[in-house]
GROMACS .gro file of C-alpha atoms in nm:
model
  408
    1MET     CA    1   0.000   0.000   0.000
    2ILE     CA    2   0.281   0.236   0.098
    3VAL     CA    3   0.468   0.147  -0.224
    4ALA     CA    4   0.160   0.223  -0.434
    5ILE     CA    5   0.115   0.562  -0.271
    6GLY     CA    6   0.483   0.640  -0.328
    7LEU     CA    7   0.465   0.547  -0.697
    8LEU     CA    8   0.152   0.762  -0.737
    9ALA     CA    9   0.325   1.061  -0.579
   10LEU     CA   10   0.636   1.011  -0.795
   11GLY     CA   11   0.422   0.994  -1.108
   12THR     CA   12   0.242   1.314  -1.013
   13VAL     CA   13   0.572   1.498  -0.963
   14LEU     CA   14   0.710   1.373  -1.295
   15PHE     CA   15   0.390   1.481  -1.473
   16LEU     CA   16   0.411   1.832  -1.329
   17VAL     CA   17   0.779   1.868  -1.417
   18LEU     CA   18   0.739   1.743  -1.771
   19SER     CA   19   0.427   1.951  -1.833
   20ARG     CA   20   0.616   2.267  -1.741
   21ARG     CA   21   0.913   2.199  -1.966
   22PRO     CA   22   0.922   2.434  -2.267
   23ARG     CA   23   0.788   2.274  -2.579
   24PRO     CA   24   1.001   2.272  -2.892
   25ARG     CA   25   0.938   2.579  -3.111
   26CYS     CA   26   0.819   2.465  -3.451
   27GLY     CA   27   0.766   2.813  -3.603
   28PRO     CA   28   0.439   2.985  -3.695
   29GLU     CA   29   0.152   2.791  -3.836
   30LEU     CA   30   0.148   2.833  -4.212
   31PRO     CA   31  -0.175   2.953  -4.369
   32SER     CA   32  -0.352   2.735  -4.615
   33PRO     CA   33  -0.296   2.831  -4.981
   34ASP     CA   34  -0.653   2.960  -5.030
   35SER     CA   35  -0.683   3.165  -4.708
   36THR     CA   36  -0.625   3.540  -4.673
   37PHE     CA   37  -0.462   3.703  -4.374
   38PHE     CA   38  -0.355   4.057  -4.301
   39GLY     CA   39  -0.061   4.240  -4.152
   40GLY     CA   40   0.063   4.598  -4.145
   41ASP     CA   41   0.191   4.887  -3.937
   42THR     CA   42   0.188   5.266  -3.908
   43MET     CA   43   0.410   5.521  -4.077
   44TYR     CA   44   0.714   5.646  -3.883
   45LYS     CA   45   0.827   6.008  -3.876
   46ASP     CA   46   1.020   6.113  -4.190
   47GLU     CA   47   0.965   5.768  -4.341
   48LEU     CA   48   0.907   5.717  -4.713
   49LEU     CA   49   0.646   5.478  -4.845
   50THR     CA   50   0.893   5.241  -5.011
   51GLY     CA   51   1.106   5.230  -4.698
   52MET     CA   52   0.804   5.146  -4.486
   53LEU     CA   53   0.695   4.864  -4.717
   54VAL     CA   54   1.044   4.713  -4.720
   55ARG     CA   55   1.051   4.740  -4.340
   56LEU     CA   56   0.729   4.536  -4.334
   57GLY     CA   57   0.887   4.263  -4.543
   58VAL     CA   58   0.756   4.360  -4.885
   59PRO     CA   59   1.013   4.269  -5.155
   60LYS     CA   60   1.183   4.579  -5.298
   61ASP     CA   61   1.057   4.514  -5.651
   62MET     CA   62   0.695   4.492  -5.529
   63ALA     CA   63   0.740   4.807  -5.322
   64ASN     CA   64   0.864   4.988  -5.633
   65ARG     CA   65   0.569   4.855  -5.836
   66ALA     CA   66   0.331   4.981  -5.568
   67GLU     CA   67   0.490   5.328  -5.572
   68ALA     CA   68   0.475   5.344  -5.951
   69ALA     CA   69   0.106   5.249  -5.947
   70LEU     CA   70   0.023   5.505  -5.677
   71ALA     CA   71   0.204   5.775  -5.876
   72LYS     CA   72  -0.076   5.748  -6.134
   73THR     CA   73  -0.325   5.863  -5.869
   74ASP     CA   74  -0.324   6.174  -5.649
   75PHE     CA   75  -0.144   5.986  -5.372
   76PRO     CA   76   0.008   6.244  -5.130
   77PHE     CA   77   0.373   6.130  -5.142
   78ARG     CA   78   0.492   6.462  -4.996
   79HIS     CA   79   0.238   6.470  -4.717
   80LEU     CA   80   0.269   6.130  -4.552
   81ARG     CA   81   0.204   6.162  -4.180
   82PRO     CA   82   0.328   5.959  -3.884
   83GLY     CA   83   0.044   5.734  -3.776
   84ASP     CA   84  -0.096   5.674  -4.125
   85SER     CA   85  -0.134   5.299  -4.158
   86VAL     CA   86  -0.075   5.033  -4.422
   87THR     CA   87  -0.256   4.700  -4.437
   88LEU     CA   88  -0.100   4.409  -4.627
   89ALA     CA   89  -0.319   4.126  -4.754
   90TYR     CA   90  -0.167   3.783  -4.823
   91ARG     CA   91  -0.309   3.471  -4.983
   92GLY     CA   92  -0.098   3.191  -4.850
   93LEU     CA   93   0.253   3.337  -4.860
   94GLN     CA   94   0.182   3.562  -5.158
   95LEU     CA   95   0.122   3.936  -5.111
   96VAL     CA   96  -0.188   4.014  -5.317
   97SER     CA   97  -0.270   4.373  -5.218
   98LEU     CA   98  -0.196   4.660  -4.983
   99THR     CA   99  -0.404   4.951  -4.858
  100TYR     CA  100  -0.271   5.286  -4.741
  101HIS     CA  101  -0.511   5.456  -4.498
  102ASN     CA  102  -0.464   5.832  -4.533
  103ASP     CA  103  -0.745   5.900  -4.285
  104MET     CA  104  -1.087   5.760  -4.194
  105VAL     CA  105  -1.231   5.879  -4.526
  106THR     CA  106  -0.958   5.829  -4.784
  107SER     CA  107  -0.753   5.520  -4.863
  108TYR     CA  108  -0.543   5.400  -5.157
  109GLY     CA  109  -0.535   5.035  -5.261
  110VAL     CA  110  -0.276   4.853  -5.471
  111ALA     CA  111  -0.358   4.513  -5.620
  112PHE     CA  112  -0.073   4.291  -5.743
  113ASP     CA  113  -0.092   4.034  -6.020
  114SER     CA  114   0.145   3.863  -6.259
  115THR     CA  115   0.153   4.166  -6.491
  116GLY     CA  116   0.225   4.437  -6.235
  117ALA     CA  117   0.019   4.649  -5.996
  118VAL     CA  118  -0.293   4.864  -6.020
  119ALA     CA  119  -0.376   5.143  -5.772
  120THR     CA  120  -0.718   5.285  -5.688
  121LYS     CA  121  -0.844   5.556  -5.454
  122SER     CA  122  -1.142   5.496  -5.227
  123THR     CA  123  -1.346   5.736  -5.018
  124LYS     CA  124  -1.609   5.657  -4.758
  125PRO     CA  125  -1.924   5.867  -4.722
  126VAL     CA  126  -1.925   6.130  -4.449
  127ASP     CA  127  -2.243   6.193  -4.253
  128THR     CA  128  -2.313   6.524  -4.077
  129VAL     CA  129  -2.509   6.539  -3.752
  130ARG     CA  130  -2.580   6.848  -3.545
  131ALA     CA  131  -2.500   6.819  -3.176
  132VAL     CA  132  -2.566   7.039  -2.875
  133VAL     CA  133  -2.279   7.017  -2.625
  134HIS     CA  134  -2.341   7.173  -2.284
  135GLY     CA  135  -2.202   7.166  -1.934
  136LEU     CA  136  -2.083   7.356  -1.629
  137VAL     CA  137  -1.735   7.491  -1.568
  138LYS     CA  138  -1.530   7.307  -1.308
  139VAL     CA  139  -1.172   7.434  -1.259
  140SER     CA  140  -1.155   7.571  -1.616
  141PHE     CA  141  -1.371   7.596  -1.927
  142TRP     CA  142  -1.110   7.408  -2.134
  143ASN     CA  143  -1.091   7.109  -1.900
  144SER     CA  144  -1.467   7.105  -1.851
  145LEU     CA  145  -1.534   7.077  -2.225
  146LEU     CA  146  -1.271   6.807  -2.272
  147ALA     CA  147  -1.419   6.617  -1.975
  148LEU     CA  148  -1.738   6.582  -2.182
  149GLY     CA  149  -1.539   6.382  -2.438
  150GLU     CA  150  -1.487   6.668  -2.683
  151LYS     CA  151  -1.165   6.757  -2.862
  152PRO     CA  152  -0.937   7.060  -2.812
  153TRP     CA  153  -1.044   7.203  -3.149
  154LEU     CA  154  -1.394   7.268  -3.019
  155ALA     CA  155  -1.263   7.446  -2.707
  156MET     CA  156  -1.036   7.664  -2.921
  157SER     CA  157  -1.317   7.748  -3.163
  158PHE     CA  158  -1.554   7.837  -2.877
  159THR     CA  159  -1.308   8.072  -2.708
  160ASP     CA  160  -1.201   8.222  -3.042
  161ILE     CA  161  -1.560   8.317  -3.131
  162LEU     CA  162  -1.611   8.493  -2.796
  163ARG     CA  163  -1.254   8.617  -2.745
  164TYR     CA  164  -1.349   8.987  -2.762
  165ASP     CA  165  -1.635   8.958  -2.512
  166VAL     CA  166  -1.517   8.697  -2.261
  167ASP     CA  167  -1.172   8.664  -2.107
  168PHE     CA  168  -1.158   8.292  -2.033
  169PHE     CA  169  -0.841   8.336  -1.826
  170THR     CA  170  -0.981   8.586  -1.576
  171GLU     CA  171  -1.362   8.575  -1.610
  172SER     CA  172  -1.427   8.200  -1.606
  173ASN     CA  173  -1.548   8.058  -1.273
  174ASP     CA  174  -1.675   7.730  -1.135
  175GLY     CA  175  -2.047   7.697  -1.202
  176ASP     CA  176  -2.050   7.903  -1.523
  177SER     CA  177  -2.258   7.734  -1.793
  178PHE     CA  178  -2.182   7.689  -2.161
  179GLN     CA  179  -2.355   7.551  -2.467
  180VAL     CA  180  -2.242   7.505  -2.825
  181ILE     CA  181  -2.418   7.380  -3.137
  182VAL     CA  182  -2.170   7.212  -3.369
  183ASP     CA  183  -2.180   6.993  -3.676
  184LYS     CA  184  -2.004   6.660  -3.622
  185LEU     CA  185  -1.882   6.461  -3.919
  186LEU     CA  186  -1.910   6.083  -3.885
  187VAL     CA  187  -1.769   5.797  -4.091
  188GLU     CA  188  -1.948   5.465  -4.045
  189GLY     CA  189  -2.094   5.600  -3.723
  190ARG     CA  190  -1.754   5.702  -3.575
  191PHE     CA  191  -1.642   6.058  -3.510
  192TYR     CA  192  -1.422   6.191  -3.790
  193ARG     CA  193  -1.390   6.564  -3.722
  194TYR     CA  194  -1.588   6.875  -3.644
  195GLY     CA  195  -1.769   7.082  -3.902
  196ARG     CA  196  -1.916   7.428  -3.853
  197VAL     CA  197  -1.982   7.574  -3.509
  198ARG     CA  198  -2.337   7.708  -3.539
  199ALA     CA  199  -2.396   7.884  -3.209
  200VAL     CA  200  -2.228   7.937  -2.871
  201HIS     CA  201  -2.349   8.064  -2.535
  202TYR     CA  202  -2.151   8.139  -2.221
  203ARG     CA  203  -2.311   8.248  -1.896
  204GLY     CA  204  -2.110   8.344  -1.591
  205LYS     CA  205  -2.126   8.586  -1.301
  206THR     CA  206  -2.063   8.884  -1.528
  207ASP     CA  207  -2.118   8.740  -1.876
  208ASN     CA  208  -2.425   8.629  -2.069
  209THR     CA  209  -2.284   8.614  -2.418
  210TRP     CA  210  -2.425   8.459  -2.732
  211GLY     CA  211  -2.273   8.398  -3.072
  212PHE     CA  212  -2.466   8.295  -3.384
  213PHE     CA  213  -2.328   8.191  -3.722
  214TYR     CA  214  -2.503   8.374  -4.004
  215VAL     CA  215  -2.433   8.399  -4.378
  216LEU     CA  216  -2.539   8.705  -4.577
  217PRO     CA  217  -2.682   8.656  -4.929
  218SER     CA  218  -2.351   8.793  -5.060
  219GLY     CA  219  -2.173   8.491  -4.909
  220HIS     CA  220  -2.003   8.691  -4.632
  221TRP     CA  221  -2.031   8.509  -4.298
  222ASP     CA  222  -1.959   8.603  -3.941
  223TYR     CA  223  -2.060   8.536  -3.582
  224TYR     CA  224  -2.304   8.787  -3.435
  225ASN     CA  225  -2.449   8.847  -3.088
  226GLU     CA  226  -2.823   8.842  -3.020
  227LYS     CA  227  -2.856   9.202  -3.146
  228GLY     CA  228  -2.691   9.127  -3.479
  229GLN     CA  229  -2.362   9.295  -3.386
  230SER     CA  230  -2.045   9.127  -3.508
  231LEU     CA  231  -1.845   8.946  -3.239
  232ARG     CA  232  -1.528   9.037  -3.424
  233LYS     CA  233  -1.342   9.360  -3.388
  234ALA     CA  234  -1.271   9.534  -3.715
  235ILE     CA  235  -0.899   9.519  -3.632
  236LEU     CA  236  -0.696   9.261  -3.442
  237ARG     CA  237  -0.473   9.397  -3.168
  238SER     CA  238  -0.173   9.210  -3.303
  239PRO     CA  239  -0.088   9.019  -3.621
  240LEU     CA  240   0.090   8.754  -3.412
  241GLU     CA  241  -0.085   8.528  -3.164
  242PHE     CA  242   0.213   8.474  -2.932
  243SER     CA  243   0.485   8.738  -2.937
  244LYS     CA  244   0.642   9.024  -2.746
  245VAL     CA  245   0.707   9.385  -2.842
  246THR     CA  246   1.080   9.438  -2.893
  247SER     CA  247   1.068   9.794  -3.027
  248HIS     CA  248   0.792  10.053  -2.980
  249PHE     CA  249   0.647  10.324  -3.200
  250GLY     CA  250   0.830  10.661  -3.200
  251MET     CA  251   1.189  10.782  -3.184
  252ARG     CA  252   1.449  10.513  -3.126
  253PHE     CA  253   1.817  10.437  -3.176
  254HIS     CA  254   1.835  10.232  -3.496
  255PRO     CA  255   2.034   9.911  -3.435
  256ILE     CA  256   2.183   9.907  -3.787
  257TYR     CA  257   2.230  10.273  -3.884
  258ARG     CA  258   2.333  10.371  -3.529
  259VAL     CA  259   2.135  10.697  -3.532
  260TYR     CA  260   1.813  10.816  -3.368
  261ARG     CA  261   1.524  10.811  -3.610
  262GLN     CA  262   1.144  10.776  -3.615
  263HIS     CA  263   1.017  10.419  -3.592
  264ALA     CA  264   0.690  10.414  -3.783
  265GLY     CA  265   0.562  10.089  -3.638
  266VAL     CA  266   0.603   9.823  -3.372
  267ASP     CA  267   0.845   9.530  -3.381
  268TYR     CA  268   0.736   9.191  -3.250
  269GLY     CA  269   0.997   8.932  -3.165
  270ALA     CA  270   0.906   8.580  -3.281
  271PRO     CA  271   1.083   8.275  -3.430
  272SER     CA  272   1.142   8.263  -3.805
  273GLY     CA  273   0.852   8.104  -3.986
  274THR     CA  274   0.586   8.217  -3.736
  275PRO     CA  275   0.262   8.287  -3.931
  276VAL     CA  276   0.164   8.655  -3.959
  277SER     CA  277  -0.210   8.731  -3.974
  278ALA     CA  278  -0.395   9.011  -4.150
  279ILE     CA  279  -0.540   9.234  -3.879
  280ALA     CA  280  -0.858   9.305  -4.078
  281ASP     CA  281  -1.040   9.229  -4.400
  282GLY     CA  282  -0.892   9.417  -4.695
  283SER     CA  283  -0.714   9.404  -5.027
  284VAL     CA  284  -0.343   9.354  -5.085
  285THR     CA  285  -0.188   9.665  -5.242
  286PHE     CA  286   0.172   9.539  -5.236
  287ALA     CA  287   0.348   9.206  -5.184
  288GLY     CA  288   0.717   9.196  -5.265
  289TRP     CA  289   1.059   9.340  -5.182
  290ARG     CA  290   1.082   9.699  -5.062
  291GLY     CA  291   1.423   9.819  -4.943
  292GLY     CA  292   1.475   9.812  -4.567
  293TYR     CA  293   1.137   9.642  -4.518
  294GLY     CA  294   1.265   9.336  -4.698
  295ASN     CA  295   0.970   9.122  -4.800
  296LEU     CA  296   0.668   9.342  -4.735
  297VAL     CA  297   0.291   9.297  -4.753
  298GLU     CA  298   0.068   9.604  -4.749
  299VAL     CA  299  -0.309   9.571  -4.706
  300ARG     CA  300  -0.572   9.843  -4.753
  301HIS     CA  301  -0.868   9.827  -4.513
  302SER     CA  302  -1.191  10.022  -4.485
  303GLY     CA  303  -1.204  10.358  -4.308
  304GLY     CA  304  -0.881  10.486  -4.461
  305LEU     CA  305  -0.666  10.235  -4.270
  306SER     CA  306  -0.379  10.031  -4.410
  307SER     CA  307  -0.137   9.784  -4.250
  308ARG     CA  308   0.218   9.681  -4.333
  309TYR     CA  309   0.404   9.360  -4.246
  310GLY     CA  310   0.781   9.373  -4.301
  311HIS     CA  311   1.098   9.158  -4.285
  312LEU     CA  312   0.894   8.851  -4.390
  313SER     CA  313   1.070   8.528  -4.480
  314GLY     CA  314   0.793   8.448  -4.727
  315PHE     CA  315   0.436   8.525  -4.825
  316GLY     CA  316   0.114   8.347  -4.733
  317PRO     CA  317  -0.067   8.121  -4.983
  318GLY     CA  318  -0.221   8.323  -5.263
  319VAL     CA  319  -0.109   8.658  -5.118
  320ARG     CA  320  -0.028   8.894  -5.404
  321SER     CA  321  -0.118   9.243  -5.515
  322GLY     CA  322  -0.487   9.280  -5.599
  323ARG     CA  323  -0.603   8.981  -5.392
  324THR     CA  324  -0.843   9.020  -5.099
  325VAL     CA  325  -0.762   8.883  -4.754
  326ARG     CA  326  -0.980   8.807  -4.456
  327GLN     CA  327  -0.902   8.899  -4.098
  328GLY     CA  328  -0.679   8.632  -3.946
  329GLN     CA  329  -0.560   8.501  -4.285
  330THR     CA  330  -0.187   8.427  -4.306
  331VAL     CA  331  -0.022   8.699  -4.516
  332GLY     CA  332   0.338   8.593  -4.450
  333TYR     CA  333   0.592   8.448  -4.211
  334VAL     CA  334   0.834   8.610  -3.968
  335GLY     CA  335   1.186   8.647  -4.109
  336THR     CA  336   1.500   8.861  -4.117
  337THR     CA  337   1.484   9.012  -4.466
  338GLY     CA  338   1.579   9.375  -4.525
  339ASP     CA  339   1.724   9.586  -4.243
  340ALA     CA  340   1.682   9.331  -3.965
  341THR     CA  341   1.935   9.209  -3.709
  342GLY     CA  342   1.727   8.907  -3.611
  343PRO     CA  343   1.392   8.738  -3.675
  344HIS     CA  344   1.103   8.973  -3.602
  345LEU     CA  345   0.799   9.135  -3.758
  346HIS     CA  346   0.786   9.506  -3.834
  347PHE     CA  347   0.418   9.603  -3.814
  348GLU     CA  348   0.265   9.936  -3.913
  349ILE     CA  349  -0.084  10.085  -3.917
  350ARG     CA  350  -0.145  10.396  -4.123
  351GLN     CA  351  -0.446  10.628  -4.113
  352ALA     CA  352  -0.494  10.829  -4.432
  353GLY     CA  353  -0.133  10.745  -4.520
  354LYS     CA  354   0.018  10.864  -4.191
  355PRO     CA  355   0.171  10.617  -3.939
  356VAL     CA  356  -0.016  10.579  -3.610
  357ASN     CA  357   0.078  10.383  -3.298
  358PRO     CA  358  -0.065  10.030  -3.344
  359LEU     CA  359  -0.080   9.979  -2.966
  360LYS     CA  360  -0.312  10.278  -2.921
  361VAL     CA  361  -0.562  10.201  -3.196
  362ILE     CA  362  -0.902  10.127  -3.042
  363PRO     CA  363  -1.062   9.864  -3.265
  364PRO     CA  364  -1.433   9.908  -3.344
  365ARG     CA  365  -1.660   9.613  -3.406
  366ALA     CA  366  -1.682   9.471  -3.754
  367GLU     CA  367  -1.993   9.539  -3.964
  368PRO     CA  368  -2.326   9.427  -3.809
  369VAL     CA  369  -2.606   9.242  -3.987
  370PRO     CA  370  -2.753   9.490  -4.238
  371ALA     CA  371  -3.096   9.618  -4.135
  372LYS     CA  372  -3.266   9.465  -4.439
  373TYR     CA  373  -3.158   9.116  -4.330
  374MET     CA  374  -3.238   9.148  -3.959
  375ASP     CA  375  -3.571   8.962  -3.979
  376GLU     CA  376  -3.401   8.663  -4.140
  377PHE     CA  377  -3.116   8.677  -3.889
  378LYS     CA  378  -3.364   8.677  -3.600
  379GLN     CA  379  -3.528   8.363  -3.737
  380VAL     CA  380  -3.191   8.189  -3.754
  381ARG     CA  381  -3.101   8.314  -3.404
  382ASP     CA  382  -3.430   8.199  -3.252
  383GLY     CA  383  -3.393   7.858  -3.414
  384TYR     CA  384  -3.052   7.807  -3.252
  385ILE     CA  385  -3.181   7.923  -2.913
  386ALA     CA  386  -3.471   7.678  -2.938
  387GLU     CA  387  -3.229   7.393  -3.011
  388ILE     CA  388  -3.023   7.477  -2.703
  389GLN     CA  389  -3.328   7.516  -2.480
  390GLN     CA  390  -3.465   7.181  -2.594
  391ALA     CA  391  -3.134   7.007  -2.521
  392LEU     CA  392  -3.111   7.165  -2.176
  393ALA     CA  393  -3.473   7.090  -2.091
  394SER     CA  394  -3.431   6.722  -2.172
  395ALA     CA  395  -3.098   6.689  -1.990
  396VAL     CA  396  -3.078   6.926  -1.694
  397PRO     CA  397  -3.406   7.117  -1.643
  398ASP     CA  398  -3.269   7.343  -1.371
  399MET     CA  399  -3.003   7.482  -1.608
  400LEU     CA  400  -3.271   7.633  -1.830
  401SER     CA  401  -3.353   7.993  -1.745
  402THR     CA  402  -3.591   8.197  -1.951
  403ASP     CA  403  -3.401   8.518  -1.884
  404SER     CA  404  -3.090   8.371  -2.050
  405ALA     CA  405  -3.256   8.337  -2.386
  406ALA     CA  406  -3.089   8.616  -2.579
  407GLY     CA  407  -3.171   8.861  -2.303
  408ARG     CA  408  -3.543   8.842  -2.380
   0.00000   0.00000   0.00000
C-alpha cells in the first residue's frame, strides 16, 4: 500500500515537471494556400512609403511597383504623416494587395498580379449630424469641455468666437454654464472631425454672451451676438498670436544705422517662420521686396486704414497684389529680410497714409447684420436658441432659465 502511494506521488511529480518543460518551437503555423490574412503597421516620422513597405517585409521590386502604381493617382507622397497605416493582404505566402489609410475617409489600394500592380483611390461617405454640447465649468472651461469627451479644437473654436467679449483666463469661474451647437462629421458612425460651429453661449457671473453663425446673401459670414452685432473687432490687436514687443512706436536708436530716427511701427519678436495674420479684411496693395522692409505685404482696409508687415521670410498662400484677404488670414511668415538684425515682424498701421501707434488704436466692431436682413437673422437666431433650450430641458431642467434666452 505504501509502495503504491509512493509510486503515485512520484508519477504526479514527474507529470508536473514534464508539463512545465518548454515545448520545442516549430515556427508559426502556415496559412492554407486559399486563405487570406492581413498584416501591417503605421508610418514612422520622416519615413518614405517604399522604406516602410520594405521594413514590413515587402520585396523591394513589389514596393517599387506599388509606388509606380500610386504615382498614377493623387497619392500624397509629400504629405505622408506619422500614424498613417498600411494594411497588407496575403493569400498563402503571396502578397496580393496593400491599402494605405490616409485617414478615416480616404484610402489607396494597390492590387498585385502577374503583370504588375494597379492602384485605386477609395473614399467613404461622411455623414453630418448636429450636436448640442453643454455643461458647467469646473476648474476651467477648457478642462470642462474636454471632460465631456470633446476635442481641443472645439474648445479653441468656442473661445475664439467669444474672445473679444469673454476673457476665459480671468472671467471664467466654477459653475458658469456653456452651450455650443456644432456639426459633427461621422464615418461609419464614428467621429471623424468637427464641421461648422453654429452657435455658442456662455453664462457666468458677469457674462451672458451669445454667438450665432449667419451667412449674408452675398456669401459673407460672421458670428453675431443676439442684437446682430459682429463678435469680431474690425482690427486685431496684433498680427501675431504669441509674441512680445521688442521695439515701440516713435523715436528710437536704430540698431543698424546707429542713429536716432522715427520708428513708424512696432516690432514683434518671434521665431522665423511664425505665421503673420492680417489684422482686418482688406485688399493687398503690395506684396514683394521693398528696401529696408525686406519682403513686405501692405493691405488696404476700410475707413482709410492700411497695415504693413515687413521683414517677412515668405508670403502666405495666394497673397499677391490685388487679392483680398480676410481677418486672421496668413499673409506671410516672420523672417529677417531687409534691415533686420534678427527674426522679427515690423508692423505698421497707417491712417490716411500717416503712421499711427498700433498699440493705441481702439478697434471698433466689424460690420453688423444689415438692417434689411435682420428679420431673417432673428429667425436663424431663434432657431438656434430653441435647439439649445430643448437640449437643456431634456438633460438638466434646472439649467434652463428663460431670462438667459438672448436677453429676452
